[in-house]
mmCIF file of C-alpha atoms in Angstrom:
data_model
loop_
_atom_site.group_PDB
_atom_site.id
_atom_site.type_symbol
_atom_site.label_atom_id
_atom_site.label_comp_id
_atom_site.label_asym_id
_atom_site.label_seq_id
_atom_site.Cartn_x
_atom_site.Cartn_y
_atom_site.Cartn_z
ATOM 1 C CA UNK A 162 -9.848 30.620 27.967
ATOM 2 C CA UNK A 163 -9.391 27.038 27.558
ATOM 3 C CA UNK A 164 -7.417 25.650 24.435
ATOM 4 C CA UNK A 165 -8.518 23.242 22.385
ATOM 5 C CA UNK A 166 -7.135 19.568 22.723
ATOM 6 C CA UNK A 167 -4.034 18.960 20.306
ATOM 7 C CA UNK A 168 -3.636 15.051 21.036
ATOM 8 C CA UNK A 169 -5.158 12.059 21.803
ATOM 9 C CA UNK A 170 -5.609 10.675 25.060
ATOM 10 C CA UNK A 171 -2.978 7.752 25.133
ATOM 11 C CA UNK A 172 -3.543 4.459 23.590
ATOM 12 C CA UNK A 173 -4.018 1.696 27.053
ATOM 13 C CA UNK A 174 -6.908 -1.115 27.266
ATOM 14 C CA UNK A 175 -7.079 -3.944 30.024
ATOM 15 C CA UNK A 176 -9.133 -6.924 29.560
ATOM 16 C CA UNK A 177 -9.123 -9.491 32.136
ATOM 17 C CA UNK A 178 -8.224 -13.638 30.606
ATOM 18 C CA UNK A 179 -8.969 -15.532 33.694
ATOM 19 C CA UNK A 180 -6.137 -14.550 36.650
ATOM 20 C CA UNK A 181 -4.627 -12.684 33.686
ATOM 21 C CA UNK A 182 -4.571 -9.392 32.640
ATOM 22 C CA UNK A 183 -3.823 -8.561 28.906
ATOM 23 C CA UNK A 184 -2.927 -4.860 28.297
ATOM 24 C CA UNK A 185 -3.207 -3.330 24.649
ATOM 25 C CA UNK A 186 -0.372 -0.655 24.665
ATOM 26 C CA UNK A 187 -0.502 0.918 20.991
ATOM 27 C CA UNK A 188 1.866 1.933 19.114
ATOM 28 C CA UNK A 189 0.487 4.406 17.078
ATOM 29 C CA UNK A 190 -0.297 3.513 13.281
ATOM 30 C CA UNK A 191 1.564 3.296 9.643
ATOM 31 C CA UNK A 192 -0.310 4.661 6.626
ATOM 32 C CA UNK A 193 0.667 2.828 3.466
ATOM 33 C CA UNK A 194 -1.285 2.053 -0.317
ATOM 34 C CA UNK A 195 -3.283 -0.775 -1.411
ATOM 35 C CA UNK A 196 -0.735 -1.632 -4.053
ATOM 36 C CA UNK A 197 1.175 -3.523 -1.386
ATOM 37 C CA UNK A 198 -1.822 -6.206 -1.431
ATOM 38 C CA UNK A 199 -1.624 -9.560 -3.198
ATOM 39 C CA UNK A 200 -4.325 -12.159 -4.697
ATOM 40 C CA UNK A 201 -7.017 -9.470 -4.536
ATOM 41 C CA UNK A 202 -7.941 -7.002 -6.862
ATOM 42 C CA UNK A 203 -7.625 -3.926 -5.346
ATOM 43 C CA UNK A 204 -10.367 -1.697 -6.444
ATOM 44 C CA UNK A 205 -11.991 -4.325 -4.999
ATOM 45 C CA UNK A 206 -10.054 -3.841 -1.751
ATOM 46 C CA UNK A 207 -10.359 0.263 -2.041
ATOM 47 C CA UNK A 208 -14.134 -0.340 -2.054
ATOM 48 C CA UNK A 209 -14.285 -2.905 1.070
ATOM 49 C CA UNK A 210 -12.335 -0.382 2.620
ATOM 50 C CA UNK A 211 -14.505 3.104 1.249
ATOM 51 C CA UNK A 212 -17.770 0.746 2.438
ATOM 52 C CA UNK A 213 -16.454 0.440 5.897
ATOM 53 C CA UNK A 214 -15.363 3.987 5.708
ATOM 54 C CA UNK A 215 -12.094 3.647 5.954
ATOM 55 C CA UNK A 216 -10.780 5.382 2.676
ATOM 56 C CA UNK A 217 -7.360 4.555 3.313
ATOM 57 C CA UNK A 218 -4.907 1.621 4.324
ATOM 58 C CA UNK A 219 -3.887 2.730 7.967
ATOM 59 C CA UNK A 220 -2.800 0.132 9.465
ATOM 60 C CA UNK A 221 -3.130 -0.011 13.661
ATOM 61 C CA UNK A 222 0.297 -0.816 15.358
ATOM 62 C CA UNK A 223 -0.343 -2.647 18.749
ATOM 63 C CA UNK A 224 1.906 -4.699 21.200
ATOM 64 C CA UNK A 225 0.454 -6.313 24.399
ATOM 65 C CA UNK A 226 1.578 -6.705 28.079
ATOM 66 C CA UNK A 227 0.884 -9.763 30.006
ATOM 67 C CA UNK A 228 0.476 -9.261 33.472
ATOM 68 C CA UNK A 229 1.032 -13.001 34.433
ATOM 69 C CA UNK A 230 2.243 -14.640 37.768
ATOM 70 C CA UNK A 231 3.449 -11.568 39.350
ATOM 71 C CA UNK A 232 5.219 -11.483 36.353
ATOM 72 C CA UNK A 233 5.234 -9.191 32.953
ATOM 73 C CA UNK A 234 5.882 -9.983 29.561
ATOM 74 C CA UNK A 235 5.366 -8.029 26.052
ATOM 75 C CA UNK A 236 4.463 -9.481 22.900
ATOM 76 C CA UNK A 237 6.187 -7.097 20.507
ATOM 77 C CA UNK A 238 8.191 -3.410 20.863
ATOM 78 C CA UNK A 239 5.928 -1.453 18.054
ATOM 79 C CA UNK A 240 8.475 0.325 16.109
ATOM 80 C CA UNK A 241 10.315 3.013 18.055
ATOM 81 C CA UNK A 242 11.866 5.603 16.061
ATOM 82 C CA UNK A 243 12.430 3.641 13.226
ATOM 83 C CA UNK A 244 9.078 4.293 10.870
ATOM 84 C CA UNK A 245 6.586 6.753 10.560
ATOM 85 C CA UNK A 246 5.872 9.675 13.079
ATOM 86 C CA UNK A 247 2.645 8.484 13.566
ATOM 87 C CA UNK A 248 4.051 5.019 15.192
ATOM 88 C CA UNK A 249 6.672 4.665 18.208
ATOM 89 C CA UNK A 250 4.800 5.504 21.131
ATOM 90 C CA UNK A 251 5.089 2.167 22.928
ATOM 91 C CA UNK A 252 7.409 3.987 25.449
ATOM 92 C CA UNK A 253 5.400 6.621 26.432
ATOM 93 C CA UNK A 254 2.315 4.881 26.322
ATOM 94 C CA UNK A 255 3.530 2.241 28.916
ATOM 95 C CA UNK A 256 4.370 5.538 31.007
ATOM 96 C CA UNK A 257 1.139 6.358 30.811
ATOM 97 C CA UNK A 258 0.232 2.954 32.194
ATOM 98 C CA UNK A 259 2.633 3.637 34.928
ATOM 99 C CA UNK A 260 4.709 0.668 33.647
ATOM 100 C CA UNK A 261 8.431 0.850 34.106
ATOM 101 C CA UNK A 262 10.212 -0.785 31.030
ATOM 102 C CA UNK A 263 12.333 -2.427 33.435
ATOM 103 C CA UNK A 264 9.914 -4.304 34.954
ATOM 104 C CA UNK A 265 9.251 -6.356 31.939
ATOM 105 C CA UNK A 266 11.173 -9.481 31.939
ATOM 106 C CA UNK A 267 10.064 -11.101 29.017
ATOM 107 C CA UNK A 268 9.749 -9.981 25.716
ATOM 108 C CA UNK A 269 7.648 -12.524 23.099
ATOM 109 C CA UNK A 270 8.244 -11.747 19.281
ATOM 110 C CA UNK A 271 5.874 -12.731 16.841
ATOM 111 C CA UNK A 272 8.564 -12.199 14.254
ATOM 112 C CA UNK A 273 11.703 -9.484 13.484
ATOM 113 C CA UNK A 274 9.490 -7.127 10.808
ATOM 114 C CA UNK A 275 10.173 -3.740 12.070
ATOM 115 C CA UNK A 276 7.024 -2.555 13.463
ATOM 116 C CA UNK A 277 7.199 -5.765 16.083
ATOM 117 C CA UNK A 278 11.360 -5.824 16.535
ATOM 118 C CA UNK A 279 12.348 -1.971 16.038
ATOM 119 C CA UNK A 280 11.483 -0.805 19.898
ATOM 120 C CA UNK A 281 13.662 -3.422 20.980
ATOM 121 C CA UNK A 282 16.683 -1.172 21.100
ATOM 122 C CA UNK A 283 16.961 3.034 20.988
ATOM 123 C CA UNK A 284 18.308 2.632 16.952
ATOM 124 C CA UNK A 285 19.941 5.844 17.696
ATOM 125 C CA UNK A 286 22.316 4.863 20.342
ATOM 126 C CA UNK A 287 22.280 1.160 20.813
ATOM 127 C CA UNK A 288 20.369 1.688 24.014
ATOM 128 C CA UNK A 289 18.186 -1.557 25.217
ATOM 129 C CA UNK A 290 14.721 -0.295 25.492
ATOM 130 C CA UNK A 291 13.503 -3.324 27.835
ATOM 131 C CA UNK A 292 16.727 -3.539 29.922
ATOM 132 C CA UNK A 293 15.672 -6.809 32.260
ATOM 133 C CA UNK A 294 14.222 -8.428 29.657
ATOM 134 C CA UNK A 295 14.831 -11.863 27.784
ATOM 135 C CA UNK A 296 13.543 -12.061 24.344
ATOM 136 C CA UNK A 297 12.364 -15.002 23.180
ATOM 137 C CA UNK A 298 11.205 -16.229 19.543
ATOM 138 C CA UNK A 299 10.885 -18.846 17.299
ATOM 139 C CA UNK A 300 13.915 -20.798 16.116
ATOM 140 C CA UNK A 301 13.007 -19.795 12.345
ATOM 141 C CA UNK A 302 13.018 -16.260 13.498
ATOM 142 C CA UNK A 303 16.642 -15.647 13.552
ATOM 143 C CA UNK A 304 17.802 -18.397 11.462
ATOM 144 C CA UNK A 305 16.559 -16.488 8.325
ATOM 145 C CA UNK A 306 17.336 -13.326 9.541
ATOM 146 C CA UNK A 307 20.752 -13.741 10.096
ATOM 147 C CA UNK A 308 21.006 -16.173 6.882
ATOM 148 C CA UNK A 309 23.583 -13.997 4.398
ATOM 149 C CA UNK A 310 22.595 -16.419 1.336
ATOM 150 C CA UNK A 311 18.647 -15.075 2.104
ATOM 151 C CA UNK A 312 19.912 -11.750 2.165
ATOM 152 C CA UNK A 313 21.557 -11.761 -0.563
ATOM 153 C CA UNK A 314 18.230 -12.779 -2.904
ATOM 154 C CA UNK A 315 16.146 -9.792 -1.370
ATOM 155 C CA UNK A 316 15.874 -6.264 -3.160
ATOM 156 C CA UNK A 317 18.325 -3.173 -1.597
ATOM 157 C CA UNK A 318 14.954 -2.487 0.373
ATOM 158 C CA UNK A 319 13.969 -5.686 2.112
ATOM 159 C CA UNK A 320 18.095 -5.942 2.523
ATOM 160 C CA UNK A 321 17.882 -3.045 4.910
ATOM 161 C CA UNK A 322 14.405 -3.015 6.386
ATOM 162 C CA UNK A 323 14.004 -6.457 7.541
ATOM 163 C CA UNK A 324 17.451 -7.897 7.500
ATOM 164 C CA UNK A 325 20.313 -5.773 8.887
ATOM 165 C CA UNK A 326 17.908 -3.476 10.580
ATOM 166 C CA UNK A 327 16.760 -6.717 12.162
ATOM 167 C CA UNK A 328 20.112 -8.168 13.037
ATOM 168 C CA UNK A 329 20.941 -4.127 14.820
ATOM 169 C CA UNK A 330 17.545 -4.708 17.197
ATOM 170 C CA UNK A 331 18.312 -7.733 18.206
ATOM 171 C CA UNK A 332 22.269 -7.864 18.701
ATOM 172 C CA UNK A 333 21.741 -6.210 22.085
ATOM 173 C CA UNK A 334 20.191 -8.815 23.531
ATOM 174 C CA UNK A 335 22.199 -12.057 22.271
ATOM 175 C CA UNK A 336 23.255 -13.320 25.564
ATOM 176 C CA UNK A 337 19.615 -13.088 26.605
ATOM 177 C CA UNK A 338 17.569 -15.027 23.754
ATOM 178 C CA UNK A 339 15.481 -17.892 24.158
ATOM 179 C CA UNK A 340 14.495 -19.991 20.965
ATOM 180 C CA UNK A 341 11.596 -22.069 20.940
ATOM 181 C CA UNK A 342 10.038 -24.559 18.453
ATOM 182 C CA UNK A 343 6.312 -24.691 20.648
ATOM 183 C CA UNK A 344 5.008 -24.753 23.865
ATOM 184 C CA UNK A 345 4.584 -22.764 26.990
ATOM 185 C CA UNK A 346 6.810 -19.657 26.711
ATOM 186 C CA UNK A 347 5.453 -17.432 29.748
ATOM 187 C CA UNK A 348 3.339 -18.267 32.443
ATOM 188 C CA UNK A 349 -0.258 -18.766 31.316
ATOM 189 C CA UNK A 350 1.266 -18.116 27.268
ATOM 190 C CA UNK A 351 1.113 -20.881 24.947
ATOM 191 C CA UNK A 352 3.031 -20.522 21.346
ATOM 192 C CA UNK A 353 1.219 -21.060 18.803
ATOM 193 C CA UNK A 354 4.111 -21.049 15.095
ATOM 194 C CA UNK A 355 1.616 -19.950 12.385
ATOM 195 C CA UNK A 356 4.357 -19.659 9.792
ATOM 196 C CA UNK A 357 4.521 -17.704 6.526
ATOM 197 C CA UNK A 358 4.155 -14.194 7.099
ATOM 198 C CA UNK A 359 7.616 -14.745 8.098
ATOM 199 C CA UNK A 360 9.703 -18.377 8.887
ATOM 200 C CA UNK A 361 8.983 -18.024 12.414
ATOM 201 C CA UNK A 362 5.446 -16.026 12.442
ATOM 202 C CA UNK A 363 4.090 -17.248 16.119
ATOM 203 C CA UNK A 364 0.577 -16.471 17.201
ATOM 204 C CA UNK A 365 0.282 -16.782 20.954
ATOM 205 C CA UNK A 366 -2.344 -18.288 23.265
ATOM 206 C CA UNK A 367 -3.316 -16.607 26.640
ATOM 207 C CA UNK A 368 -5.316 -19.062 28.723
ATOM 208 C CA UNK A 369 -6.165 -19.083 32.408
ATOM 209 C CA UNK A 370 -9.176 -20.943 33.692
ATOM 210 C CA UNK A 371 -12.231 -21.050 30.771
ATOM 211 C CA UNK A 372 -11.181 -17.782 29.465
ATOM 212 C CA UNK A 373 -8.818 -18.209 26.527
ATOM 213 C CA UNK A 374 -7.379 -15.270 24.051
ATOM 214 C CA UNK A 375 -5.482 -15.983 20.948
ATOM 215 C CA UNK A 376 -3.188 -13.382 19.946
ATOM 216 C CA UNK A 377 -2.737 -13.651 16.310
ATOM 217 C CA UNK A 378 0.068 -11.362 15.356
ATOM 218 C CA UNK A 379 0.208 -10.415 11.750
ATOM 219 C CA UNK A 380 -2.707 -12.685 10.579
ATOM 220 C CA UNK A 381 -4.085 -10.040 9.028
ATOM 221 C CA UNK A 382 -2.880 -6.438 8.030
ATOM 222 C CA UNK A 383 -5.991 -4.808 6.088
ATOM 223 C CA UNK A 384 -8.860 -6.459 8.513
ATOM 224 C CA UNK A 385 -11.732 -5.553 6.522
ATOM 225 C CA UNK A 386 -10.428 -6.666 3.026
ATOM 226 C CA UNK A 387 -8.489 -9.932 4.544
ATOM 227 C CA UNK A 388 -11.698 -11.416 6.568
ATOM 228 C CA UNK A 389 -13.493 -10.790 3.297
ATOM 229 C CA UNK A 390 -10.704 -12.481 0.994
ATOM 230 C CA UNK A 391 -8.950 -14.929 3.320
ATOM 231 C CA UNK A 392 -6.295 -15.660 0.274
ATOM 232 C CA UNK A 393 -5.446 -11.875 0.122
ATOM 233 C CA UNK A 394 -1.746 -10.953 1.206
ATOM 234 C CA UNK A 395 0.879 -8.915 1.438
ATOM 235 C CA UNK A 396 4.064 -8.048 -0.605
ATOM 236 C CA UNK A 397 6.065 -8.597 2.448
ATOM 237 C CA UNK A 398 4.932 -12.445 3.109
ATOM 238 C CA UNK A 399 8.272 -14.106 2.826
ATOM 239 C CA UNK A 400 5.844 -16.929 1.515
ATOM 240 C CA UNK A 401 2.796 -15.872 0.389
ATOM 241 C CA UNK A 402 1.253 -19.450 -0.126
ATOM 242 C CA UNK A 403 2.306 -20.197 3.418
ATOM 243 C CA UNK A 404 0.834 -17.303 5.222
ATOM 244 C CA UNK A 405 -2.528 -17.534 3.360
ATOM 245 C CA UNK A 406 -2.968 -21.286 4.709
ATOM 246 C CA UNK A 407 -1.519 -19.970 7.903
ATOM 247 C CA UNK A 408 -4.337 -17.147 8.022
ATOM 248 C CA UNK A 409 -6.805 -19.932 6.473
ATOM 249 C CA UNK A 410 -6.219 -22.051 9.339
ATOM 250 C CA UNK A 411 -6.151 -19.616 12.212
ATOM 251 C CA UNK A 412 -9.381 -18.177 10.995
ATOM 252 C CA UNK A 413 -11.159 -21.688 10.967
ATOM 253 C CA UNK A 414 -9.941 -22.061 14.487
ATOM 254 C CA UNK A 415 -10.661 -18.797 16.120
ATOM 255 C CA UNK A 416 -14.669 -18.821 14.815
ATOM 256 C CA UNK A 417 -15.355 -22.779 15.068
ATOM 257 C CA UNK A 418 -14.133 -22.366 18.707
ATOM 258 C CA UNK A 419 -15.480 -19.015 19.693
ATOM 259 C CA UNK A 420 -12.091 -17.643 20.819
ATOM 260 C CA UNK A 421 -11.370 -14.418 21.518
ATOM 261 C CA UNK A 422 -8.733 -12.740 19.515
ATOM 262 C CA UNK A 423 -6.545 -9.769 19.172
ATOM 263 C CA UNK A 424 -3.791 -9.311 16.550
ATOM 264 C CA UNK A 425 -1.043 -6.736 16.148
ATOM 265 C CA UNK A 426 -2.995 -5.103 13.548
ATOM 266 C CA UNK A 427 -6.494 -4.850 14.292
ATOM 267 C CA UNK A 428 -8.194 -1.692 15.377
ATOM 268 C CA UNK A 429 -7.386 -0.494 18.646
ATOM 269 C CA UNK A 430 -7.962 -1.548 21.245
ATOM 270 C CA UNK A 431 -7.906 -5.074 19.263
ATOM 271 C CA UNK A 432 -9.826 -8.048 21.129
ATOM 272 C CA UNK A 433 -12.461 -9.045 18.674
ATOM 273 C CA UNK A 434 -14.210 -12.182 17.508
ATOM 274 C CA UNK A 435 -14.238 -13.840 14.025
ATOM 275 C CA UNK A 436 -17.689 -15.253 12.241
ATOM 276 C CA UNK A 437 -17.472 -17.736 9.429
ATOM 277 C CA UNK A 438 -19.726 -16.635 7.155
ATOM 278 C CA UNK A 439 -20.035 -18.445 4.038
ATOM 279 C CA UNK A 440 -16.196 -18.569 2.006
ATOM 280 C CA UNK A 441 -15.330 -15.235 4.338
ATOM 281 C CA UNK A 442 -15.527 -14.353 7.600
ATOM 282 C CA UNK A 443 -16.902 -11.087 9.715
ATOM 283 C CA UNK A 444 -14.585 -9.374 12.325
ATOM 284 C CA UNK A 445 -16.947 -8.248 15.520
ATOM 285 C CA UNK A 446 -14.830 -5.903 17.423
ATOM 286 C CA UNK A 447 -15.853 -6.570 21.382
ATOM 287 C CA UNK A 448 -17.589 -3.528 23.248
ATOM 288 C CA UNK A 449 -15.014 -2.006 25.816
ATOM 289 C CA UNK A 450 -15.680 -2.521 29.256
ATOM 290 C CA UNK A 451 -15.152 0.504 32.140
ATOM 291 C CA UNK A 452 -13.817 -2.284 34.725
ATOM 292 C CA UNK A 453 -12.252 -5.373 34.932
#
């Protein structure tokens, strides 16, 4: 007799930018509260949420390859065995992909929060998780991570979670960091700083031929509620003013130009499309395709 199925089949999706090929590895997902939200009320929030049947705030986890150029690069590492249970499977997820880690040569950051910077490194044993691999980021990125008199205003919390813990992911790879400011950072990969979530928050643009695909990073962490609320953030904005006008502005690009988008935190498998409608906006997720 047959058993019944205990897990998921693993989280991989290609879509096809032009000569490009974007791959959605996931990472698995974080479950957190509502009370974490800022500038929205949130039984306002818990109903957005309860209307799109999604009772709770679980919150997606993806990184994506770029197969670019006979090339590969990965925007973000998820979070390896640094958060939740239900998060960390980046590495066994580009297994089943049949991607060897060590064919990556590029690592892209959108910023050093620990669900993008933690599968880095093996935060067990030091070990470098992408072993060929340069990691590059923006300037602002390590600047205020490393900055003691920053560290020194956070709580015990943030202290740990976003500012040693950052410095310990990154450290193995200091003689292999790139810094940028803008521009093209990979093959095909445009950088596009979108800062406020963090100092160095970087959204980046895929483009090859007519086909263009803006990865957006942490834009948004509650889709549903943040499309509806544009000003709504998140306790962990370094600058909450900033990363509303940074959201503000990506959203007004994204729909007046039609362009295809997929963020760290939207529903797997991510690529999606963003409708101005009226003060909000409406997320379209876009039907999967069998084929490229």
């Amino acid at each position: 007799m047959n058993s019944q199925p205990v897990a998921q089949i693993p989280g991989v999706y290609h879509r096809r930018i032009g000569d490009i090929v974007v791959t959605t590895i996931s990472d698995g997902y974080l479950d957190g509260t509502l009370e974490v939200m800022r500038n929205v009320d949130v039984e306002k929030a818990r109903q957005i949420l309860t209307d799109s049947f999604r009772p709770a705030r679980r919150t997606s986890v993806n990184t994506f390859l770029i197969h670019s150029k006979r090339r590969i690069a990965i925007i973000d590492t998820g979070s390896g065995n640094y958060l939740q249970p239900t998060a960390g499977f980046v590495q066994r997820n580009l297994a089943s992909a049949g991607i060897d880690p060590k064919s990556i040569d590029t690592v892209l950051l959108t910023h050093m929060h620990p669900d993008h910077s933690a599968g880095l490194t093996d935060m067990s044993n030091g070990q470098l998780l992408f072993p060929n691999a340069e990691l590059v980021m923006h300037e602002n990125e390590l600047a205020h991570w490393f900055d003691d008199g920053a560290m020194a205003k956070a709580d015990e919390r943030s202290a740990k979670l976003y500012f040693l813990s950052g410095r310990e992911q990154v450290a193995p790879y200091k003689n292999r960091t790139r810094l940028f400011r803008e521009g093209e950072v990979f093959p095909g990969v445009t950088a596009v700083p979108s800062l406020g979530h963090t100092p160095g928050h970087t959204a980046y643009l895929v483009a090859s031929g007519n086909d263009q695909l803006m990865i957006w990073g942490d834009t948004v962490h509650v889709p549903e509620v943040q499309t509806a609320f544009p000003e709504a953030g998140m306790a962990f904005d370094t600058d909450l003013a900033a990363a509303a006008t940074a959201r503000k502005r990506m959203f007004d690009r994204v729909s007046a130009d039609g362009i295809l988008i997929a963020g760290m935190h939207l529903h797997f498998p991510a690529f999606s499309r963003l409708a101005r409608r009226g003060n909000a906006y409406a997320l379209y997720p876009e039907a999967w395709v069998h084929a490229l």
